Amino acid sequence: MNYLHTMIRVADPEATIRFFEVLGLKEVRRMENEKGRFTLIFLAADEDMNAPGERAKAEVELTHNWDPEDYGSGRNFGHLAYRVDDIYATCQRVLDAGYTVHRPPRDGHMAFVKTPDGISIELLQNGVLEPAEPWVSMPNTGSW
Amino acid sequence: MNYLHTMIRVADPEATIRFFEVLGLKEVRRMENEKGRFTLIFLAADEDMNAPGERAKAEVELTHNWDPEDYGSGRNFGHLAYRVDDIYATCQRVLDAGYTVHRPPRDGHMAFVKTPDGISIELLQNGVLEPAEPWVSMPNTGSW
């Protein structure tokens, strides 16, 4: 069997796509369903670390229901995790784009950020970087 | 970058592992943290359809907090999706193990089941099978 995707529901698909683009994911296809009044958008890492030059097979599916609803949140779902080549560069892009790094990579290895709907994304460095500023001194923000 | 895993919190890790084993995932490693009073368990598909003979790289991380808590649930997280070789065989194993197939594969293509904590898992047939009984006549159960 094969893992295909994790589906999350999003209030503002374009805001969510912008967020994931900062991390390194891109839209790969989209399906609009007029009758069901929803849009499905699939994102994937532009290049899979395990298969250089190939788009990643693992996807995130964004479900956008056209009629607004409060999706709420629970603790049963934790996060999506990605390995990155340079966690400092990724977190800097996140900050530059105006998002919060909720758990900065003080240890050169692990960080948490959140989508516009508050879904936690774990970033894990491929290996470990030397601890470095401004990350070492950066406090946590909220929960993740 | 690389997708690594989706983390879900589970009340009963052994019950959740049994459930995922029925689908075709196996425990690949486990970490106990006495101080934090939690256990992390990683599961992966025993064989990756895209790489025959290799264990799948995409994992599910189960977090089990030793002190019981109500994790609740939200609609912001939807489901985890897997492609399977024979959706009828997988769903039959699910039934035989005493679980419910909430959305039976009436169309020979798609089914939904749920973990003991109520997390939705989508099963998608690799291609499409001819519609067949008992699936065609099997009604939905609850939500997923």
PDB file of C-alpha atoms in Angstrom:
ATOM      1  CA  MET A   1       0.000   0.000   0.000  1.00  0.00           C
ATOM      2  CA  ASN A   2       0.964   3.608  -0.421  1.00  0.00           C
ATOM      3  CA  TYR A   3       0.468   6.715   1.612  1.00  0.00           C
ATOM      4  CA  LEU A   4      -1.214   9.239  -0.652  1.00  0.00           C
ATOM      5  CA  HIS A   5      -2.126  12.331   1.342  1.00  0.00           C
ATOM      6  CA  THR A   6      -3.406  13.942   4.506  1.00  0.00           C
ATOM      7  CA  MET A   7      -6.543  15.990   4.044  1.00  0.00           C
ATOM      8  CA  ILE A   8      -7.148  19.215   5.959  1.00  0.00           C
ATOM      9  CA  ARG A   9     -10.089  21.589   5.639  1.00  0.00           C
ATOM     10  CA  VAL A  10      -9.210  25.200   4.982  1.00  0.00           C
ATOM     11  CA  ALA A  11     -11.209  28.417   5.227  1.00  0.00           C
ATOM     12  CA  ASP A  12      -9.077  30.375   2.733  1.00  0.00           C
ATOM     13  CA  PRO A  13      -7.405  28.124   0.162  1.00  0.00           C
ATOM     14  CA  GLU A  14      -5.269  30.844  -1.444  1.00  0.00           C
ATOM     15  CA  ALA A  15      -3.895  31.938   1.951  1.00  0.00           C
ATOM     16  CA  THR A  16      -3.111  28.310   2.756  1.00  0.00           C
ATOM     17  CA  ILE A  17      -1.395  27.733  -0.593  1.00  0.00           C
ATOM     18  CA  ARG A  18       0.750  30.851  -0.045  1.00  0.00           C
ATOM     19  CA  PHE A  19       1.743  29.485   3.358  1.00  0.00           C
ATOM     20  CA  PHE A  20       2.726  26.055   2.014  1.00  0.00           C
ATOM     21  CA  GLU A  21       4.598  27.661  -0.895  1.00  0.00           C
ATOM     22  CA  VAL A  22       6.832  29.413   1.640  1.00  0.00           C
ATOM     23  CA  LEU A  23       7.679  25.971   3.043  1.00  0.00           C
ATOM     24  CA  GLY A  24       8.398  24.522  -0.410  1.00  0.00           C
ATOM     25  CA  LEU A  25       5.135  22.852  -1.493  1.00  0.00           C
ATOM     26  CA  LYS A  26       3.289  23.692  -4.696  1.00  0.00           C
ATOM     27  CA  GLU A  27      -0.191  23.117  -6.054  1.00  0.00           C
ATOM     28  CA  VAL A  28      -0.160  20.082  -8.338  1.00  0.00           C
ATOM     29  CA  ARG A  29      -3.860  19.803  -9.224  1.00  0.00           C
ATOM     30  CA  ARG A  30      -7.277  21.132  -8.344  1.00  0.00           C
ATOM     31  CA  MET A  31     -10.851  19.874  -8.662  1.00  0.00           C
ATOM     32  CA  GLU A  32     -13.913  22.062  -8.324  1.00  0.00           C
ATOM     33  CA  ASN A  33     -17.235  20.424  -7.516  1.00  0.00           C
ATOM     34  CA  GLU A  34     -20.097  22.829  -8.270  1.00  0.00           C
ATOM     35  CA  LYS A  35     -22.761  20.443  -7.045  1.00  0.00           C
ATOM     36  CA  GLY A  36     -21.044  19.686  -3.755  1.00  0.00           C
ATOM     37  CA  ARG A  37     -19.876  23.309  -3.474  1.00  0.00           C
ATOM     38  CA  PHE A  38     -16.300  22.422  -2.591  1.00  0.00           C
ATOM     39  CA  THR A  39     -12.831  22.655  -4.076  1.00  0.00           C
ATOM     40  CA  LEU A  40     -10.059  20.093  -3.587  1.00  0.00           C
ATOM     41  CA  ILE A  41      -6.487  21.276  -4.008  1.00  0.00           C
ATOM     42  CA  PHE A  42      -3.484  18.960  -3.854  1.00  0.00           C
ATOM     43  CA  LEU A  43      -0.026  20.216  -2.859  1.00  0.00           C
ATOM     44  CA  ALA A  44       3.306  18.405  -2.941  1.00  0.00           C
ATOM     45  CA  ALA A  45       6.941  19.223  -2.265  1.00  0.00           C
ATOM     46  CA  ASP A  46       8.452  20.526  -5.456  1.00  0.00           C
ATOM     47  CA  GLU A  47      11.420  18.205  -5.180  1.00  0.00           C
ATOM     48  CA  ASP A  48      11.606  14.999  -3.153  1.00  0.00           C
ATOM     49  CA  MET A  49      14.835  14.774  -1.144  1.00  0.00           C
ATOM     50  CA  ASN A  50      14.798  11.013  -1.697  1.00  0.00           C
ATOM     51  CA  ALA A  51      14.404  11.364  -5.455  1.00  0.00           C
ATOM     52  CA  PRO A  52      16.221  14.498  -6.686  1.00  0.00           C
ATOM     53  CA  GLY A  53      14.561  16.052  -9.714  1.00  0.00           C
ATOM     54  CA  GLU A  54      11.235  14.357  -8.963  1.00  0.00           C
ATOM     55  CA  ARG A  55       8.169  15.928  -7.425  1.00  0.00           C
ATOM     56  CA  ALA A  56       7.274  14.331  -4.115  1.00  0.00           C
ATOM     57  CA  LYS A  57       4.508  11.712  -4.238  1.00  0.00           C
ATOM     58  CA  ALA A  58       3.182  12.475  -0.736  1.00  0.00           C
ATOM     59  CA  GLU A  59       0.560  15.205  -0.964  1.00  0.00           C
ATOM     60  CA  VAL A  60      -1.518  17.468   1.224  1.00  0.00           C
ATOM     61  CA  GLU A  61      -5.154  17.708   0.189  1.00  0.00           C
ATOM     62  CA  LEU A  62      -6.886  20.991   0.998  1.00  0.00           C
ATOM     63  CA  THR A  63     -10.669  20.785   1.131  1.00  0.00           C
ATOM     64  CA  HIS A  64     -12.350  24.154   0.811  1.00  0.00           C
ATOM     65  CA  ASN A  65     -16.097  24.152   1.397  1.00  0.00           C
ATOM     66  CA  TRP A  66     -17.603  27.175  -0.341  1.00  0.00           C
ATOM     67  CA  ASP A  67     -20.093  27.748   2.458  1.00  0.00           C
ATOM     68  CA  PRO A  68     -18.220  29.019   5.509  1.00  0.00           C
ATOM     69  CA  GLU A  69     -18.284  26.840   8.596  1.00  0.00           C
ATOM     70  CA  ASP A  70     -16.334  26.701  11.814  1.00  0.00           C
ATOM     71  CA  TYR A  71     -14.098  23.653  11.544  1.00  0.00           C
ATOM     72  CA  GLY A  72     -12.998  23.752  15.159  1.00  0.00           C
ATOM     73  CA  SER A  73      -9.952  21.776  16.156  1.00  0.00           C
ATOM     74  CA  GLY A  74      -9.142  18.799  18.327  1.00  0.00           C
ATOM     75  CA  ARG A  75      -6.073  17.376  19.930  1.00  0.00           C
ATOM     76  CA  ASN A  76      -6.583  13.977  18.277  1.00  0.00           C
ATOM     77  CA  PHE A  77      -4.794  15.270  15.168  1.00  0.00           C
ATOM     78  CA  GLY A  78      -1.273  16.478  15.908  1.00  0.00           C
ATOM     79  CA  HIS A  79       0.720  17.698  12.936  1.00  0.00           C
ATOM     80  CA  LEU A  80       2.239  17.052   9.537  1.00  0.00           C
ATOM     81  CA  ALA A  81       6.029  16.655   9.532  1.00  0.00           C
ATOM     82  CA  TYR A  82       8.546  17.452   6.806  1.00  0.00           C
ATOM     83  CA  ARG A  83      12.289  17.039   6.609  1.00  0.00           C
ATOM     84  CA  VAL A  84      14.062  20.107   5.209  1.00  0.00           C
ATOM     85  CA  ASP A  85      17.581  20.741   3.933  1.00  0.00           C
ATOM     86  CA  ASP A  86      18.158  23.978   5.858  1.00  0.00           C
ATOM     87  CA  ILE A  87      15.753  24.599   8.712  1.00  0.00           C
ATOM     88  CA  TYR A  88      17.155  28.107   9.311  1.00  0.00           C
ATOM     89  CA  ALA A  89      16.516  29.134   5.692  1.00  0.00           C
ATOM     90  CA  THR A  90      12.983  27.693   5.804  1.00  0.00           C
ATOM     91  CA  CYS A  91      12.162  29.438   9.103  1.00  0.00           C
ATOM     92  CA  GLN A  92      13.621  32.706   7.819  1.00  0.00           C
ATOM     93  CA  ARG A  93      11.320  32.514   4.781  1.00  0.00           C
ATOM     94  CA  VAL A  94       8.402  31.868   7.155  1.00  0.00           C
ATOM     95  CA  LEU A  95       9.274  34.988   9.182  1.00  0.00           C
ATOM     96  CA  ASP A  96       9.914  37.124   6.094  1.00  0.00           C
ATOM     97  CA  ALA A  97       6.481  36.180   4.783  1.00  0.00           C
ATOM     98  CA  GLY A  98       4.917  37.494   7.985  1.00  0.00           C
ATOM     99  CA  TYR A  99       4.122  34.193   9.724  1.00  0.00           C
ATOM    100  CA  THR A 100       5.159  33.122  13.225  1.00  0.00           C
ATOM    101  CA  VAL A 101       7.678  30.400  13.995  1.00  0.00           C
ATOM    102  CA  HIS A 102       5.863  29.070  17.048  1.00  0.00           C
ATOM    103  CA  ARG A 103       8.699  26.806  18.117  1.00  0.00           C
ATOM    104  CA  PRO A 104      11.964  28.249  16.729  1.00  0.00           C
ATOM    105  CA  PRO A 105      14.772  25.793  15.820  1.00  0.00           C
ATOM    106  CA  ARG A 106      16.884  26.624  18.881  1.00  0.00           C
ATOM    107  CA  ASP A 107      18.460  23.185  18.722  1.00  0.00           C
ATOM    108  CA  GLY A 108      19.250  23.400  15.005  1.00  0.00           C
ATOM    109  CA  HIS A 109      16.899  20.490  14.433  1.00  0.00           C
ATOM    110  CA  MET A 110      13.194  21.059  15.071  1.00  0.00           C
ATOM    111  CA  ALA A 111      10.671  23.844  14.495  1.00  0.00           C
ATOM    112  CA  PHE A 112       6.892  24.199  14.461  1.00  0.00           C
ATOM    113  CA  VAL A 113       4.860  26.592  12.333  1.00  0.00           C
ATOM    114  CA  LYS A 114       1.099  26.777  11.741  1.00  0.00           C
ATOM    115  CA  THR A 115      -1.116  27.100   8.672  1.00  0.00           C
ATOM    116  CA  PRO A 116      -3.597  30.016   8.540  1.00  0.00           C
ATOM    117  CA  ASP A 117      -6.187  27.606   9.992  1.00  0.00           C
ATOM    118  CA  GLY A 118      -3.933  26.732  12.900  1.00  0.00           C
ATOM    119  CA  ILE A 119      -2.776  23.292  11.740  1.00  0.00           C
ATOM    120  CA  SER A 120       0.671  22.452  13.115  1.00  0.00           C
ATOM    121  CA  ILE A 121       3.511  21.701  10.734  1.00  0.00           C
ATOM    122  CA  GLU A 122       6.707  20.204  12.135  1.00  0.00           C
ATOM    123  CA  LEU A 123       9.952  20.984  10.321  1.00  0.00           C
ATOM    124  CA  LEU A 124      12.886  18.657  10.968  1.00  0.00           C
ATOM    125  CA  GLN A 125      16.405  19.403   9.795  1.00  0.00           C
ATOM    126  CA  ASN A 126      18.079  16.715   7.701  1.00  0.00           C
ATOM    127  CA  GLY A 127      20.760  16.005  10.311  1.00  0.00           C
ATOM    128  CA  VAL A 128      21.501  18.772  12.852  1.00  0.00           C
ATOM    129  CA  LEU A 129      22.822  22.301  12.297  1.00  0.00           C
ATOM    130  CA  GLU A 130      25.035  24.148  14.784  1.00  0.00           C
ATOM    131  CA  PRO A 131      22.813  26.199  17.112  1.00  0.00           C
ATOM    132  CA  ALA A 132      22.804  29.780  15.808  1.00  0.00           C
ATOM    133  CA  GLU A 133      21.228  33.175  16.368  1.00  0.00           C
ATOM    134  CA  PRO A 134      18.637  34.591  16.073  1.00  0.00           C
ATOM    135  CA  TRP A 135      17.105  31.169  16.695  1.00  0.00           C
ATOM    136  CA  VAL A 136      18.899  30.251  19.940  1.00  0.00           C
ATOM    137  CA  SER A 137      17.432  33.311  21.715  1.00  0.00           C
ATOM    138  CA  MET A 138      14.000  33.197  20.142  1.00  0.00           C
ATOM    139  CA  PRO A 139      11.194  32.270  22.562  1.00  0.00           C
ATOM    140  CA  ASN A 140       8.249  30.019  21.817  1.00  0.00           C
ATOM    141  CA  THR A 141       4.978  31.631  20.782  1.00  0.00           C
ATOM    142  CA  GLY A 142       1.684  30.071  21.784  1.00  0.00           C
ATOM    143  CA  SER A 143       1.118  26.346  21.262  1.00  0.00           C
ATOM    144  CA  TRP A 144       1.630  24.145  18.217  1.00  0.00           C
TER     145      TRP A 144
ATOM    146  CA  MET B   1      11.920  18.616   1.280  1.00  0.00           C
ATOM    147  CA  ASN B   2      10.338  15.359   2.300  1.00  0.00           C
ATOM    148  CA  TYR B   3       7.071  14.431   3.865  1.00  0.00           C
ATOM    149  CA  LEU B   4       7.897  12.375   6.963  1.00  0.00           C
ATOM    150  CA  HIS B   5       4.722  11.628   8.885  1.00  0.00           C
ATOM    151  CA  THR B   6       1.339  12.689  10.194  1.00  0.00           C
ATOM    152  CA  MET B   7       1.045  12.633  13.964  1.00  0.00           C
ATOM    153  CA  ILE B   8      -2.166  11.601  15.706  1.00  0.00           C
ATOM    154  CA  ARG B   9      -2.764  11.277  19.437  1.00  0.00           C
ATOM    155  CA  VAL B  10      -4.160   7.955  20.584  1.00  0.00           C
ATOM    156  CA  ALA B  11      -5.777   6.824  23.811  1.00  0.00           C
ATOM    157  CA  ASP B  12      -4.903   3.129  23.410  1.00  0.00           C
ATOM    158  CA  PRO B  13      -1.760   2.597  21.337  1.00  0.00           C
ATOM    159  CA  GLU B  14      -2.009  -1.196  21.131  1.00  0.00           C
ATOM    160  CA  ALA B  15      -5.617  -0.990  19.905  1.00  0.00           C
ATOM    161  CA  THR B  16      -4.529   1.559  17.292  1.00  0.00           C
ATOM    162  CA  ILE B  17      -1.579  -0.556  16.161  1.00  0.00           C
ATOM    163  CA  ARG B  18      -3.895  -3.581  15.753  1.00  0.00           C
ATOM    164  CA  PHE B  19      -6.194  -1.452  13.624  1.00  0.00           C
ATOM    165  CA  PHE B  20      -3.412  -0.202  11.358  1.00  0.00           C
ATOM    166  CA  GLU B  21      -1.968  -3.727  11.072  1.00  0.00           C
ATOM    167  CA  VAL B  22      -5.271  -4.852   9.579  1.00  0.00           C
ATOM    168  CA  LEU B  23      -4.806  -2.182   6.913  1.00  0.00           C
ATOM    169  CA  GLY B  24      -1.192  -3.212   6.206  1.00  0.00           C
ATOM    170  CA  LEU B  25       0.944  -0.887   8.359  1.00  0.00           C
ATOM    171  CA  LYS B  26       3.440  -2.120  10.932  1.00  0.00           C
ATOM    172  CA  GLU B  27       5.300  -0.600  13.866  1.00  0.00           C
ATOM    173  CA  VAL B  28       8.787   0.403  12.763  1.00  0.00           C
ATOM    174  CA  ARG B  29      10.102   2.039  15.930  1.00  0.00           C
ATOM    175  CA  ARG B  30       9.050   3.290  19.354  1.00  0.00           C
ATOM    176  CA  MET B  31      10.355   5.842  21.826  1.00  0.00           C
ATOM    177  CA  GLU B  32       9.319   6.023  25.466  1.00  0.00           C
ATOM    178  CA  ASN B  33       9.826   9.270  27.337  1.00  0.00           C
ATOM    179  CA  GLU B  34       9.570   8.656  31.097  1.00  0.00           C
ATOM    180  CA  LYS B  35      10.053  12.290  31.987  1.00  0.00           C
ATOM    181  CA  GLY B  36       7.435  13.587  29.554  1.00  0.00           C
ATOM    182  CA  ARG B  37       5.210  10.565  30.277  1.00  0.00           C
ATOM    183  CA  PHE B  38       4.520   9.821  26.636  1.00  0.00           C
ATOM    184  CA  THR B  39       5.266   7.142  24.055  1.00  0.00           C
ATOM    185  CA  LEU B  40       5.829   7.780  20.349  1.00  0.00           C
ATOM    186  CA  ILE B  41       5.200   4.912  17.950  1.00  0.00           C
ATOM    187  CA  PHE B  42       5.908   5.092  14.240  1.00  0.00           C
ATOM    188  CA  LEU B  43       4.044   2.926  11.715  1.00  0.00           C
ATOM    189  CA  ALA B  44       4.662   2.471   8.002  1.00  0.00           C
ATOM    190  CA  ALA B  45       3.245   0.375   5.191  1.00  0.00           C
ATOM    191  CA  ASP B  46       5.124  -2.900   5.124  1.00  0.00           C
ATOM    192  CA  GLU B  47       5.742  -2.628   1.399  1.00  0.00           C
ATOM    193  CA  ASP B  48       5.629   0.521  -0.704  1.00  0.00           C
ATOM    194  CA  MET B  49       3.674   0.009  -3.934  1.00  0.00           C
ATOM    195  CA  ASN B  50       6.060   2.411  -5.657  1.00  0.00           C
ATOM    196  CA  ALA B  51       9.131   0.518  -4.467  1.00  0.00           C
ATOM    197  CA  PRO B  52       8.367  -3.226  -4.256  1.00  0.00           C
ATOM    198  CA  GLY B  53      10.342  -4.965  -1.520  1.00  0.00           C
ATOM    199  CA  GLU B  54      10.947  -1.698   0.341  1.00  0.00           C
ATOM    200  CA  ARG B  55       9.190  -0.488   3.446  1.00  0.00           C
ATOM    201  CA  ALA B  56       7.291   2.738   2.837  1.00  0.00           C
ATOM    202  CA  LYS B  57       9.040   5.950   3.922  1.00  0.00           C
ATOM    203  CA  ALA B  58       5.831   7.805   4.804  1.00  0.00           C
ATOM    204  CA  GLU B  59       4.927   7.103   8.411  1.00  0.00           C
ATOM    205  CA  VAL B  60       2.122   7.646  10.903  1.00  0.00           C
ATOM    206  CA  GLU B  61       3.301   8.822  14.307  1.00  0.00           C
ATOM    207  CA  LEU B  62       1.123   7.790  17.247  1.00  0.00           C
ATOM    208  CA  THR B  63       1.538   9.912  20.354  1.00  0.00           C
ATOM    209  CA  HIS B  64       0.283   8.252  23.489  1.00  0.00           C
ATOM    210  CA  ASN B  65       0.217  10.441  26.591  1.00  0.00           C
ATOM    211  CA  TRP B  66       0.325   8.232  29.663  1.00  0.00           C
ATOM    212  CA  ASP B  67      -2.069  10.482  31.575  1.00  0.00           C
ATOM    213  CA  PRO B  68      -5.533  10.112  30.029  1.00  0.00           C
ATOM    214  CA  GLU B  69      -7.039  13.208  28.464  1.00  0.00           C
ATOM    215  CA  ASP B  70      -9.948  13.872  26.147  1.00  0.00           C
ATOM    216  CA  TYR B  71      -8.415  14.763  22.793  1.00  0.00           C
ATOM    217  CA  GLY B  72     -11.687  15.900  21.260  1.00  0.00           C
ATOM    218  CA  SER B  73     -11.860  16.236  17.500  1.00  0.00           C
ATOM    219  CA  GLY B  74     -12.274  18.983  14.968  1.00  0.00           C
ATOM    220  CA  ARG B  75     -13.257  19.206  11.343  1.00  0.00           C
ATOM    221  CA  ASN B  76     -10.055  21.060  10.415  1.00  0.00           C
ATOM    222  CA  PHE B  77      -8.265  17.724  10.099  1.00  0.00           C
ATOM    223  CA  GLY B  78      -9.896  15.438   7.562  1.00  0.00           C
ATOM    224  CA  HIS B  79      -8.210  12.083   7.000  1.00  0.00           C
ATOM    225  CA  LEU B  80      -5.160  10.097   5.986  1.00  0.00           C
ATOM    226  CA  ALA B  81      -5.392   8.450   2.559  1.00  0.00           C
ATOM    227  CA  TYR B  82      -3.761   5.250   1.312  1.00  0.00           C
ATOM    228  CA  ARG B  83      -3.806   3.533  -2.040  1.00  0.00           C
ATOM    229  CA  VAL B  84      -4.387  -0.221  -1.807  1.00  0.00           C
ATOM    230  CA  ASP B  85      -4.014  -3.096  -4.269  1.00  0.00           C
ATOM    231  CA  ASP B  86      -7.373  -4.731  -3.520  1.00  0.00           C
ATOM    232  CA  ILE B  87      -9.848  -2.538  -1.687  1.00  0.00           C
ATOM    233  CA  TYR B  88     -12.311  -5.441  -1.274  1.00  0.00           C
ATOM    234  CA  ALA B  89      -9.689  -7.610   0.446  1.00  0.00           C
ATOM    235  CA  THR B  90      -8.645  -4.745   2.731  1.00  0.00           C
ATOM    236  CA  CYS B  91     -12.258  -3.933   3.682  1.00  0.00           C
ATOM    237  CA  GLN B  92     -13.007  -7.624   4.278  1.00  0.00           C
ATOM    238  CA  ARG B  93     -10.057  -7.808   6.700  1.00  0.00           C
ATOM    239  CA  VAL B  94     -11.417  -4.692   8.449  1.00  0.00           C
ATOM    240  CA  LEU B  95     -14.848  -6.336   8.862  1.00  0.00           C
ATOM    241  CA  ASP B  96     -13.376  -9.692   9.917  1.00  0.00           C
ATOM    242  CA  ALA B  97     -11.383  -7.897  12.622  1.00  0.00           C
ATOM    243  CA  GLY B  98     -14.603  -6.454  14.023  1.00  0.00           C
ATOM    244  CA  TYR B  99     -14.308  -2.875  12.755  1.00  0.00           C
ATOM    245  CA  THR B 100     -16.860  -0.944  10.715  1.00  0.00           C
ATOM    246  CA  VAL B 101     -16.412   0.083   7.088  1.00  0.00           C
ATOM    247  CA  HIS B 102     -18.119   3.448   7.434  1.00  0.00           C
ATOM    248  CA  ARG B 103     -18.194   4.114   3.705  1.00  0.00           C
ATOM    249  CA  PRO B 104     -18.121   0.766   1.874  1.00  0.00           C
ATOM    250  CA  PRO B 105     -16.411   0.612  -1.553  1.00  0.00           C
ATOM    251  CA  ARG B 106     -19.685   0.450  -3.494  1.00  0.00           C
ATOM    252  CA  ASP B 107     -17.961   2.003  -6.504  1.00  0.00           C
ATOM    253  CA  GLY B 108     -14.979  -0.390  -6.403  1.00  0.00           C
ATOM    254  CA  HIS B 109     -12.761   2.576  -5.713  1.00  0.00           C
ATOM    255  CA  MET B 110     -13.171   4.380  -2.396  1.00  0.00           C
ATOM    256  CA  ALA B 111     -13.821   3.417   1.231  1.00  0.00           C
ATOM    257  CA  PHE B 112     -13.549   5.077   4.634  1.00  0.00           C
ATOM    258  CA  VAL B 113     -12.724   3.389   7.934  1.00  0.00           C
ATOM    259  CA  LYS B 114     -11.887   4.899  11.327  1.00  0.00           C
ATOM    260  CA  THR B 115      -9.188   4.284  13.944  1.00  0.00           C
ATOM    261  CA  PRO B 116     -10.281   3.444  17.513  1.00  0.00           C
ATOM    262  CA  ASP B 117      -9.987   7.188  18.266  1.00  0.00           C
ATOM    263  CA  GLY B 118     -12.281   8.064  15.367  1.00  0.00           C
ATOM    264  CA  ILE B 119      -9.664   9.332  12.916  1.00  0.00           C
ATOM    265  CA  SER B 120     -10.793   8.827   9.319  1.00  0.00           C
ATOM    266  CA  ILE B 121      -8.691   6.742   6.969  1.00  0.00           C
ATOM    267  CA  GLU B 122      -9.498   6.851   3.258  1.00  0.00           C
ATOM    268  CA  LEU B 123      -8.718   3.764   1.194  1.00  0.00           C
ATOM    269  CA  LEU B 124      -8.421   4.218  -2.557  1.00  0.00           C
ATOM    270  CA  GLN B 125      -8.188   1.314  -4.973  1.00  0.00           C
ATOM    271  CA  ASN B 126      -5.218   1.339  -7.350  1.00  0.00           C
ATOM    272  CA  GLY B 127      -7.395   1.715 -10.462  1.00  0.00           C
ATOM    273  CA  VAL B 128     -11.042   0.648 -10.207  1.00  0.00           C
ATOM    274  CA  LEU B 129     -12.524  -2.792  -9.493  1.00  0.00           C
ATOM    275  CA  GLU B 130     -15.842  -4.001 -10.909  1.00  0.00           C
ATOM    276  CA  PRO B 131     -18.623  -3.147  -8.437  1.00  0.00           C
ATOM    277  CA  ALA B 132     -19.343  -6.316  -6.431  1.00  0.00           C
ATOM    278  CA  GLU B 133     -21.389  -7.630  -3.534  1.00  0.00           C
ATOM    279  CA  PRO B 134     -21.561  -7.436  -0.570  1.00  0.00           C
ATOM    280  CA  TRP B 135     -20.170  -3.928  -1.060  1.00  0.00           C
ATOM    281  CA  VAL B 136     -22.671  -2.610  -3.622  1.00  0.00           C
ATOM    282  CA  SER B 137     -25.577  -3.147  -1.203  1.00  0.00           C
ATOM    283  CA  MET B 138     -23.777  -2.100   1.968  1.00  0.00           C
ATOM    284  CA  PRO B 139     -25.067   1.182   3.452  1.00  0.00           C
ATOM    285  CA  ASN B 140     -22.948   3.905   5.003  1.00  0.00           C
ATOM    286  CA  THR B 141     -22.507   3.919   8.777  1.00  0.00           C
ATOM    287  CA  GLY B 142     -22.193   7.220  10.625  1.00  0.00           C
ATOM    288  CA  SER B 143     -19.790   9.870   9.367  1.00  0.00           C
ATOM    289  CA  TRP B 144     -16.128   9.681   8.414  1.00  0.00           C
TER     290      TRP B 144
END
